[in-house]
Amino acid sequence: MEPTNILETIRMIEEEKLDIRTITMGISLLDCIDSDGERARKKIYEKIVTQAKDLVATGEAIEAEYGIPIVNKRISVTPISLIAGASADEDYVAYAKTLDAAAREVGVNFIGGFSALVDKGYHKGDSILIRSIPRALAETERVCASVSVGSTKSGINMDAIAQMGEIIKETAELTKETQGLGCAKLVVFTNAVEDNPFMAGAFHGVGEADCVINVGISGPGVVKRALEKVKGESFDVVAETVKKTAFKITRMGQLVGQQASKRLNVPFGIVDLSLAPTPAVGDSVAHILEEMGLERVGTHGTTAALALLNDAVKKGGIMACGHVGGLSGAFIPVSEDIGMIQAVEAGALTIDKLEAMTAICSVGLDMIAVPGDTSAATLAAMIADEAAIGMINNKTTAVRVIPAPGSKVGDRIVLGGLLGTAPVMAVNPFGSSDFIARGGRIPAPVHSFKN
């Protein structure tokens, strides 16, 4: 590298909050399946601890050697509904506690994969796992759960969506002492991907290798600083600036992933290009959009600005790395982005506008707090709307919503760490219970039939 490039990278890290958001080791548990649940859990624990024993130390060594902050070291595993379904167990909380114990032993901050894939229907393991989610999240510290309820190919499982509204309410109630923190570790997906390194939705897909390393990059502050230098220029210049910046960020992510892969003797999977914000000042996706000329995120033009950002990030990243995957784009989690929080509190950003933005961004309605008395049917209807956007647009969408017990519009709930602080947002006061009660499946769109 030329000296100017080295100095630029140092500035990005020290002044613009550039970091690797996560190194995530994906681990297949298919060889841990056993008809005896206790034996299966023992095999799960042993495999995770064996495969990931050096993950944290390796990440820290790369940080020290290259001076690149690696914020999180995480693990994703095969959806537990597929593993535990072979046993006679009628409750899977013990599996969640096994995952939690393994995560604690190796020192990672989160482990994802307490998951079920029910796009078209349930098998026995799916039903038991979903019923186990509230207690599993209430009784563990590091476990994250996800449920896939639809896809462009399969349509939308409305029975599962109705159930997830109830599960979210129950999870909030069981974790009310922490303002519904359990819900921050639960994602409902449409078009879920198998190589996502970000929590809470990460799981290790059955099409993946036995063990891989996936990297999630970040860097909203770097993109904002780059755009400050082209103030007033045309959108052609803005797009090119974002693309070049994303190229540089992705190169760094690829370097870290390849080094981790080599040192752990585990195949390198993908780099997820997503711009992931934090609650820290200077690390906001919302502020990038405002740098394009919006007075406040949520005003008219926000969706267009987000479309430009998402596309330019992908183009720059794909130029930089041959193995791009995961979600890859821009995240808009409200509680984790200081600019989003400010926009909500200023009255500029509503759930309806966020829903429109989710047709463009990487994920969906993410880390949104709503009043504690929001009904399960309303939560389910929010999920259904997001699922429809994902299904029709052939993209991943998700909902991570927190009906914080006892909260009302205008309150703030404090989740801590990267999860941040969430202003409680208003939901539509009119009901959707009769709509959700219909059940069944919303059919796949006609453009899904491409064989």
Short mmCIF file of C-alpha atoms in Angstrom, two decimals:
data_model
loop_
_atom_site.label_atom_id
_atom_site.label_comp_id
_atom_site.label_asym_id
_atom_site.label_seq_id
_atom_site.Cartn_x
_atom_site.Cartn_y
_atom_site.Cartn_z
CA MET A 1 0.00 0.00 0.00
CA GLU A 2 1.13 3.56 -0.67
CA PRO A 3 1.77 5.75 2.39
CA THR A 4 -1.26 7.89 1.56
CA ASN A 5 -3.53 4.83 1.61
CA ILE A 6 -2.09 3.69 4.94
CA LEU A 7 -2.67 7.12 6.47
CA GLU A 8 -6.19 7.21 5.06
CA THR A 9 -7.01 3.86 6.66
CA ILE A 10 -5.60 4.99 10.01
CA ARG A 11 -7.77 8.11 9.84
CA MET A 12 -10.83 6.04 9.01
CA ILE A 13 -10.28 3.90 12.10
CA GLU A 14 -9.32 6.65 14.55
CA GLU A 15 -11.60 9.48 13.45
CA GLU A 16 -14.44 7.95 11.44
CA LYS A 17 -15.26 4.86 13.52
CA LEU A 18 -14.36 2.32 10.84
CA ASP A 19 -14.43 -1.21 12.21
CA ILE A 20 -15.14 -4.82 11.45
CA ARG A 21 -18.49 -5.28 13.13
CA THR A 22 -18.22 -9.04 13.47
CA ILE A 23 -16.27 -12.17 12.66
CA THR A 24 -18.87 -14.94 12.75
CA MET A 25 -17.95 -18.61 12.68
CA GLY A 26 -20.67 -20.73 11.12
CA ILE A 27 -20.78 -24.27 12.49
CA SER A 28 -22.84 -27.16 11.12
CA LEU A 29 -24.51 -29.28 13.80
CA LEU A 30 -25.95 -31.86 11.42
CA ASP A 31 -23.54 -34.48 12.71
CA CYS A 32 -24.82 -33.83 16.25
CA ILE A 33 -28.31 -35.16 15.54
CA ASP A 34 -29.29 -37.89 17.97
CA SER A 35 -32.55 -39.49 19.05
CA ASP A 36 -31.44 -38.95 22.64
CA GLY A 37 -31.68 -35.24 23.43
CA GLU A 38 -29.10 -35.34 26.18
CA ARG A 39 -26.55 -36.99 23.89
CA ALA A 40 -27.34 -34.48 21.14
CA ARG A 41 -26.78 -31.54 23.47
CA LYS A 42 -23.48 -33.00 24.66
CA LYS A 43 -22.31 -33.36 21.05
CA ILE A 44 -23.46 -29.81 20.26
CA TYR A 45 -21.51 -28.36 23.16
CA GLU A 46 -18.37 -30.33 22.34
CA LYS A 47 -18.42 -29.43 18.66
CA ILE A 48 -18.93 -25.70 19.24
CA VAL A 49 -16.24 -25.52 21.91
CA THR A 50 -13.80 -27.52 19.79
CA GLN A 51 -14.36 -25.55 16.57
CA ALA A 52 -14.51 -22.08 18.14
CA LYS A 53 -11.97 -22.40 20.95
CA ASP A 54 -9.51 -20.05 19.21
CA LEU A 55 -12.01 -17.68 17.54
CA VAL A 56 -11.82 -14.84 20.06
CA ALA A 57 -8.04 -15.05 20.51
CA THR A 58 -7.55 -15.05 16.74
CA GLY A 59 -9.76 -11.99 16.33
CA GLU A 60 -7.85 -10.17 19.04
CA ALA A 61 -4.52 -11.10 17.45
CA ILE A 62 -5.63 -9.72 14.06
CA GLU A 63 -6.82 -6.53 15.79
CA ALA A 64 -3.45 -6.07 17.45
CA GLU A 65 -1.42 -6.88 14.34
CA TYR A 66 -3.32 -4.75 11.84
CA GLY A 67 -4.81 -2.10 14.14
CA ILE A 68 -8.30 -2.83 12.85
CA PRO A 69 -11.03 -2.90 15.53
CA ILE A 70 -13.10 -6.11 15.45
CA VAL A 71 -16.07 -5.30 17.63
CA ASN A 72 -17.73 -8.72 17.94
CA LYS A 73 -16.80 -12.38 17.65
CA ARG A 74 -19.86 -14.55 17.15
CA ILE A 75 -21.09 -18.02 16.23
CA SER A 76 -23.98 -19.20 14.08
CA VAL A 77 -25.21 -22.80 14.02
CA THR A 78 -27.57 -25.00 12.05
CA PRO A 79 -31.21 -24.19 12.92
CA ILE A 80 -31.85 -26.05 16.15
CA SER A 81 -35.32 -27.14 15.04
CA LEU A 82 -33.61 -29.41 12.49
CA ILE A 83 -31.24 -30.88 15.08
CA ALA A 84 -33.57 -31.27 18.05
CA GLY A 85 -36.46 -32.51 15.92
CA ALA A 86 -34.89 -35.98 15.81
CA SER A 87 -35.18 -36.33 19.60
CA ALA A 88 -38.20 -37.11 21.73
CA ASP A 89 -37.84 -33.84 23.69
CA GLU A 90 -41.00 -31.77 24.07
CA ASP A 91 -39.20 -28.56 25.03
CA TYR A 92 -36.00 -27.09 23.56
CA VAL A 93 -35.01 -24.62 26.28
CA ALA A 94 -32.25 -27.05 27.28
CA TYR A 95 -30.78 -26.71 23.78
CA ALA A 96 -30.72 -22.92 24.15
CA LYS A 97 -28.94 -23.28 27.48
CA THR A 98 -26.39 -25.58 25.83
CA LEU A 99 -25.72 -22.97 23.16
CA ASP A 100 -25.43 -20.30 25.85
CA ALA A 101 -22.94 -22.36 27.84
CA ALA A 102 -20.82 -23.05 24.75
CA ALA A 103 -20.84 -19.36 23.78
CA ARG A 104 -19.77 -18.39 27.28
CA GLU A 105 -16.99 -20.99 27.28
CA VAL A 106 -15.40 -19.71 24.06
CA GLY A 107 -16.03 -16.04 24.89
CA VAL A 108 -18.26 -14.89 22.01
CA ASN A 109 -20.90 -12.26 22.67
CA PHE A 110 -23.77 -13.87 20.72
CA ILE A 111 -24.65 -17.25 19.22
CA GLY A 112 -27.37 -17.46 16.59
CA GLY A 113 -29.32 -20.42 15.32
CA PHE A 114 -32.10 -21.08 17.82
CA SER A 115 -34.16 -21.00 14.68
CA ALA A 116 -36.97 -22.56 12.68
CA LEU A 117 -37.72 -22.38 8.96
CA VAL A 118 -41.48 -22.58 8.42
CA ASP A 119 -41.99 -20.86 5.06
CA LYS A 120 -44.60 -23.44 4.03
CA GLY A 121 -45.43 -25.26 7.23
CA TYR A 122 -44.20 -26.85 10.44
CA HIS A 123 -42.55 -30.11 11.29
CA LYS A 124 -42.46 -31.35 14.87
CA GLY A 125 -39.18 -29.66 15.69
CA ASP A 126 -40.38 -26.30 14.35
CA SER A 127 -43.48 -26.31 16.54
CA ILE A 128 -41.56 -27.17 19.69
CA LEU A 129 -38.79 -24.68 19.03
CA ILE A 130 -41.13 -21.76 18.40
CA ARG A 131 -43.06 -22.50 21.59
CA SER A 132 -39.71 -22.61 23.44
CA ILE A 133 -38.46 -19.21 22.23
CA PRO A 134 -39.83 -16.98 25.04
CA ARG A 135 -38.29 -19.03 27.85
CA ALA A 136 -35.14 -19.72 25.85
CA LEU A 137 -34.46 -16.00 25.44
CA ALA A 138 -35.49 -15.17 29.00
CA GLU A 139 -33.24 -17.83 30.53
CA THR A 140 -30.09 -17.30 28.43
CA GLU A 141 -27.74 -14.39 27.92
CA ARG A 142 -26.12 -14.85 24.50
CA VAL A 143 -28.60 -16.89 22.46
CA CYS A 144 -30.38 -15.31 19.49
CA ALA A 145 -33.48 -16.73 17.81
CA SER A 146 -35.00 -16.37 14.36
CA VAL A 147 -37.97 -17.75 12.47
CA SER A 148 -38.38 -17.70 8.69
CA VAL A 149 -42.06 -17.35 7.78
CA GLY A 150 -42.01 -16.95 4.02
CA SER A 151 -40.13 -16.55 0.76
CA THR A 152 -40.65 -15.45 -2.81
CA LYS A 153 -40.80 -19.10 -3.86
CA SER A 154 -43.06 -20.32 -1.05
CA GLY A 155 -45.40 -17.47 -0.24
CA ILE A 156 -46.17 -16.36 3.32
CA ASN A 157 -47.13 -18.68 6.17
CA MET A 158 -49.80 -16.60 7.92
CA ASP A 159 -50.33 -19.23 10.62
CA ALA A 160 -46.69 -18.82 11.62
CA ILE A 161 -46.98 -15.03 11.52
CA ALA A 162 -50.00 -15.11 13.82
CA GLN A 163 -48.10 -17.33 16.23
CA MET A 164 -45.03 -15.08 16.15
CA GLY A 165 -47.16 -12.12 17.26
CA GLU A 166 -48.03 -14.12 20.37
CA ILE A 167 -44.44 -15.31 20.85
CA ILE A 168 -43.09 -11.74 20.74
CA LYS A 169 -45.65 -10.64 23.35
CA GLU A 170 -44.76 -13.56 25.61
CA THR A 171 -41.03 -12.91 25.20
CA ALA A 172 -41.51 -9.27 26.15
CA GLU A 173 -43.45 -10.22 29.25
CA LEU A 174 -40.89 -12.80 30.39
CA THR A 175 -38.10 -10.20 30.00
CA LYS A 176 -40.04 -7.21 31.33
CA GLU A 177 -37.44 -6.53 34.00
CA THR A 178 -35.06 -5.57 31.17
CA GLN A 179 -37.77 -3.69 29.20
CA GLY A 180 -38.40 -6.59 26.81
CA LEU A 181 -34.75 -7.22 25.99
CA GLY A 182 -35.54 -10.76 24.83
CA CYS A 183 -37.36 -9.33 21.81
CA ALA A 184 -34.14 -7.63 20.70
CA LYS A 185 -32.70 -11.12 20.22
CA LEU A 186 -35.61 -12.40 18.09
CA VAL A 187 -36.03 -11.82 14.34
CA VAL A 188 -38.84 -12.90 12.02
CA PHE A 189 -37.60 -13.28 8.42
CA THR A 190 -38.81 -13.56 4.87
CA ASN A 191 -36.26 -14.78 2.30
CA ALA A 192 -33.77 -15.55 5.07
CA VAL A 193 -30.18 -16.07 3.92
CA GLU A 194 -27.93 -18.92 5.05
CA ASP A 195 -24.67 -16.96 5.47
CA ASN A 196 -25.71 -13.87 7.44
CA PRO A 197 -23.00 -12.96 9.99
CA PHE A 198 -25.12 -10.36 11.83
CA MET A 199 -27.25 -10.96 14.89
CA ALA A 200 -29.90 -11.58 15.87
CA GLY A 201 -30.79 -13.33 12.62
CA ALA A 202 -27.69 -15.39 11.90
CA PHE A 203 -27.98 -19.14 11.39
CA HIS A 204 -25.75 -21.60 9.53
CA GLY A 205 -27.64 -22.90 6.52
CA VAL A 206 -27.73 -26.56 5.54
CA GLY A 207 -26.13 -25.67 2.21
CA GLU A 208 -23.04 -24.28 3.93
CA ALA A 209 -19.74 -26.07 4.60
CA ASP A 210 -19.13 -27.80 7.93
CA CYS A 211 -17.43 -24.68 9.33
CA VAL A 212 -16.82 -21.27 7.73
CA ILE A 213 -15.75 -17.74 8.64
CA ASN A 214 -18.04 -14.89 7.59
CA VAL A 215 -17.23 -11.22 8.15
CA GLY A 216 -19.61 -8.31 8.64
CA ILE A 217 -18.10 -4.89 7.91
CA SER A 218 -19.31 -1.46 8.94
CA GLY A 219 -18.27 2.18 8.47
CA PRO A 220 -21.18 4.65 8.24
CA GLY A 221 -18.89 7.37 9.60
CA VAL A 222 -16.41 6.83 6.78
CA VAL A 223 -19.13 7.16 4.13
CA LYS A 224 -20.52 10.33 5.73
CA ARG A 225 -17.07 11.93 5.88
CA ALA A 226 -16.52 11.09 2.21
CA LEU A 227 -19.82 12.73 1.27
CA GLU A 228 -18.92 15.86 3.22
CA LYS A 229 -16.19 16.42 0.63
CA VAL A 230 -18.68 16.44 -2.29
CA LYS A 231 -21.34 18.69 -0.79
CA GLY A 232 -23.58 20.16 -3.48
CA GLU A 233 -22.34 17.82 -6.22
CA SER A 234 -24.71 15.79 -8.40
CA PHE A 235 -26.04 12.37 -7.47
CA ASP A 236 -23.69 10.85 -10.03
CA VAL A 237 -20.78 12.11 -7.93
CA VAL A 238 -22.48 11.00 -4.70
CA ALA A 239 -22.98 7.46 -6.01
CA GLU A 240 -19.40 7.23 -7.25
CA THR A 241 -18.07 8.51 -3.91
CA VAL A 242 -20.05 5.93 -1.94
CA LYS A 243 -18.99 3.18 -4.33
CA LYS A 244 -15.28 4.00 -3.96
CA THR A 245 -15.58 4.23 -0.19
CA ALA A 246 -17.40 0.89 0.03
CA PHE A 247 -14.61 -0.65 -2.07
CA LYS A 248 -11.99 0.42 0.47
CA ILE A 249 -14.05 -0.77 3.45
CA THR A 250 -14.75 -4.14 1.84
CA ARG A 251 -11.07 -4.69 1.02
CA MET A 252 -10.33 -4.37 4.72
CA GLY A 253 -13.11 -6.84 5.56
CA GLN A 254 -11.75 -9.32 3.05
CA LEU A 255 -8.27 -9.02 4.54
CA VAL A 256 -9.59 -9.76 8.03
CA GLY A 257 -11.70 -12.67 6.81
CA GLN A 258 -8.83 -14.26 4.92
CA GLN A 259 -6.47 -13.87 7.87
CA ALA A 260 -9.00 -15.39 10.27
CA SER A 261 -9.65 -18.23 7.83
CA LYS A 262 -5.93 -18.99 7.47
CA ARG A 263 -5.16 -18.85 11.18
CA LEU A 264 -8.18 -20.92 12.23
CA ASN A 265 -7.78 -23.37 9.31
CA VAL A 266 -11.43 -22.82 8.42
CA PRO A 267 -12.72 -21.90 4.92
CA PHE A 268 -13.44 -18.23 4.24
CA GLY A 269 -17.12 -17.75 3.49
CA ILE A 270 -18.31 -14.24 2.64
CA VAL A 271 -18.01 -10.57 3.43
CA ASP A 272 -21.34 -8.95 4.29
CA LEU A 273 -21.20 -5.37 2.96
CA SER A 274 -23.85 -3.98 5.28
CA LEU A 275 -23.32 -0.53 6.78
CA ALA A 276 -24.17 -1.32 10.40
CA PRO A 277 -24.62 1.72 12.67
CA THR A 278 -24.08 2.03 16.41
CA PRO A 279 -25.56 4.43 18.98
CA ALA A 280 -22.27 6.35 19.02
CA VAL A 281 -22.17 9.84 17.53
CA GLY A 282 -20.50 9.70 14.11
CA ASP A 283 -21.58 6.14 13.32
CA SER A 284 -25.04 6.68 11.83
CA VAL A 285 -26.65 5.62 8.54
CA ALA A 286 -29.29 8.31 9.09
CA HIS A 287 -26.60 10.98 9.07
CA ILE A 288 -25.33 9.68 5.71
CA LEU A 289 -28.78 10.21 4.24
CA GLU A 290 -28.99 13.67 5.78
CA GLU A 291 -25.57 14.51 4.31
CA MET A 292 -27.16 13.99 0.88
CA GLY A 293 -29.40 16.98 1.58
CA LEU A 294 -32.29 15.80 3.73
CA GLU A 295 -33.09 18.08 6.65
CA ARG A 296 -34.02 15.03 8.71
CA VAL A 297 -34.33 11.34 7.89
CA GLY A 298 -37.97 10.47 7.31
CA THR A 299 -38.80 13.47 5.19
CA HIS A 300 -39.73 13.16 1.51
CA GLY A 301 -36.75 11.93 -0.48
CA THR A 302 -35.50 9.58 2.24
CA THR A 303 -36.37 6.40 0.35
CA ALA A 304 -34.64 7.67 -2.80
CA ALA A 305 -31.51 8.56 -0.83
CA LEU A 306 -31.48 5.12 0.78
CA ALA A 307 -31.87 3.46 -2.64
CA LEU A 308 -28.77 5.26 -3.92
CA LEU A 309 -26.78 4.37 -0.80
CA ASN A 310 -27.74 0.71 -0.83
CA ASP A 311 -26.96 0.24 -4.51
CA ALA A 312 -23.64 2.08 -4.41
CA VAL A 313 -22.49 0.11 -1.36
CA LYS A 314 -23.22 -3.16 -3.17
CA LYS A 315 -21.46 -2.06 -6.37
CA GLY A 316 -18.34 -0.97 -4.52
CA GLY A 317 -18.25 -4.08 -2.40
CA ILE A 318 -18.68 -6.48 -5.29
CA MET A 319 -15.74 -4.83 -7.07
CA ALA A 320 -13.59 -5.38 -3.98
CA CYS A 321 -14.40 -8.97 -3.05
CA GLY A 322 -15.33 -12.06 -5.01
CA HIS A 323 -17.19 -13.63 -2.11
CA VAL A 324 -19.96 -11.24 -1.08
CA GLY A 325 -23.07 -12.47 0.70
CA GLY A 326 -25.18 -12.14 3.80
CA LEU A 327 -27.51 -9.16 3.72
CA SER A 328 -25.17 -6.54 2.20
CA GLY A 329 -26.49 -3.01 2.07
CA ALA A 330 -27.55 -0.49 4.70
CA PHE A 331 -29.16 -1.29 8.04
CA ILE A 332 -31.72 1.06 9.57
CA PRO A 333 -32.18 -0.20 13.16
CA VAL A 334 -33.79 2.62 15.12
CA SER A 335 -32.34 1.97 18.59
CA GLU A 336 -28.82 1.37 17.23
CA ASP A 337 -28.56 4.58 15.17
CA ILE A 338 -28.37 7.95 16.91
CA GLY A 339 -29.60 9.71 13.77
CA MET A 340 -32.69 7.48 13.57
CA ILE A 341 -33.42 8.09 17.26
CA GLN A 342 -33.16 11.86 16.74
CA ALA A 343 -35.46 11.68 13.71
CA VAL A 344 -38.11 9.75 15.64
CA GLU A 345 -37.99 12.20 18.53
CA ALA A 346 -38.24 15.14 16.12
CA GLY A 347 -41.41 13.65 14.60
CA ALA A 348 -39.78 13.16 11.19
CA LEU A 349 -39.65 9.37 11.18
CA THR A 350 -42.63 7.06 11.68
CA ILE A 351 -43.18 3.33 11.38
CA ASP A 352 -45.02 3.90 8.10
CA LYS A 353 -42.00 5.69 6.61
CA LEU A 354 -39.67 3.00 7.95
CA GLU A 355 -41.83 0.41 6.23
CA ALA A 356 -41.39 2.23 2.91
CA MET A 357 -37.63 2.35 3.49
CA THR A 358 -37.54 -1.40 4.07
CA ALA A 359 -38.34 -1.97 0.39
CA ILE A 360 -34.84 -0.57 -0.22
CA CYS A 361 -32.64 -1.39 2.80
CA SER A 362 -30.88 -4.61 3.77
CA VAL A 363 -33.37 -5.91 6.28
CA GLY A 364 -36.61 -4.37 7.55
CA LEU A 365 -38.33 -2.98 10.63
CA ASP A 366 -35.38 -3.38 12.94
CA MET A 367 -35.01 -2.61 16.66
CA ILE A 368 -38.26 -0.68 16.94
CA ALA A 369 -39.93 -0.19 20.31
CA VAL A 370 -43.72 0.03 20.40
CA PRO A 371 -46.14 0.52 23.30
CA GLY A 372 -46.37 -2.39 25.70
CA ASP A 373 -50.12 -2.76 25.15
CA THR A 374 -49.70 -3.34 21.40
CA SER A 375 -51.72 -6.46 20.60
CA ALA A 376 -50.27 -9.69 19.26
CA ALA A 377 -52.47 -9.30 16.17
CA THR A 378 -51.00 -5.85 15.44
CA LEU A 379 -47.47 -7.21 15.82
CA ALA A 380 -48.37 -10.07 13.48
CA ALA A 381 -49.81 -7.63 10.94
CA MET A 382 -46.56 -5.62 11.01
CA ILE A 383 -44.69 -8.84 10.27
CA ALA A 384 -47.13 -9.67 7.46
CA ASP A 385 -46.56 -6.29 5.79
CA GLU A 386 -42.79 -6.76 5.90
CA ALA A 387 -43.11 -10.33 4.65
CA ALA A 388 -45.14 -9.09 1.70
CA ILE A 389 -42.50 -6.50 0.80
CA GLY A 390 -39.82 -9.18 0.90
CA MET A 391 -41.84 -11.75 -1.04
CA ILE A 392 -42.90 -9.41 -3.84
CA ASN A 393 -39.51 -7.72 -4.20
CA ASN A 394 -37.51 -10.96 -3.89
CA LYS A 395 -35.40 -9.56 -1.06
CA THR A 396 -34.76 -10.30 2.59
CA THR A 397 -37.04 -8.49 5.01
CA ALA A 398 -37.37 -8.93 8.74
CA VAL A 399 -39.03 -7.60 11.87
CA ARG A 400 -37.34 -7.10 15.22
CA VAL A 401 -39.91 -5.26 17.32
CA ILE A 402 -40.02 -4.71 21.07
CA PRO A 403 -43.44 -4.20 22.75
CA ALA A 404 -41.78 -3.01 25.97
CA PRO A 405 -44.09 -3.85 28.91
CA GLY A 406 -45.53 -0.77 30.58
CA SER A 407 -44.19 1.62 27.95
CA LYS A 408 -46.15 4.24 26.01
CA VAL A 409 -45.47 6.48 23.02
CA GLY A 410 -42.76 9.00 23.82
CA ASP A 411 -40.99 6.86 26.40
CA ARG A 412 -37.45 5.59 25.91
CA ILE A 413 -36.30 2.08 26.66
CA VAL A 414 -32.63 1.39 27.37
CA LEU A 415 -31.28 -1.89 25.98
CA GLY A 416 -27.58 -1.20 26.44
CA GLY A 417 -24.42 -1.76 24.42
CA LEU A 418 -24.78 -1.97 20.64
CA LEU A 419 -28.54 -2.47 21.09
CA GLY A 420 -28.80 1.16 22.18
CA THR A 421 -31.81 3.17 23.29
CA ALA A 422 -35.20 3.00 21.59
CA PRO A 423 -37.87 5.72 21.54
CA VAL A 424 -41.29 4.10 21.79
CA MET A 425 -43.08 4.70 18.47
CA ALA A 426 -46.79 4.93 17.74
CA VAL A 427 -48.57 2.14 15.88
CA ASN A 428 -51.77 2.46 13.89
CA PRO A 429 -54.67 2.47 16.37
CA PHE A 430 -56.98 0.42 14.15
CA GLY A 431 -57.05 -3.34 14.52
CA SER A 432 -56.01 -6.20 12.24
CA SER A 433 -57.23 -9.14 14.32
CA ASP A 434 -59.81 -10.43 11.80
CA PHE A 435 -57.18 -10.28 9.05
CA ILE A 436 -54.64 -12.25 11.08
CA ALA A 437 -57.29 -14.75 12.26
CA ARG A 438 -57.84 -15.99 8.70
CA GLY A 439 -54.63 -18.04 8.80
CA GLY A 440 -53.48 -20.20 5.92
CA ARG A 441 -50.92 -19.11 3.34
CA ILE A 442 -50.60 -16.08 1.08
CA PRO A 443 -49.57 -17.64 -2.25
CA ALA A 444 -46.22 -16.96 -3.89
CA PRO A 445 -46.24 -14.25 -6.58
CA VAL A 446 -46.33 -15.24 -10.23
CA HIS A 447 -42.74 -14.04 -10.82
CA SER A 448 -41.48 -16.72 -8.42
CA PHE A 449 -41.99 -19.45 -11.03
CA LYS A 450 -38.75 -19.14 -13.00
CA ASN A 451 -37.72 -22.76 -13.55
#
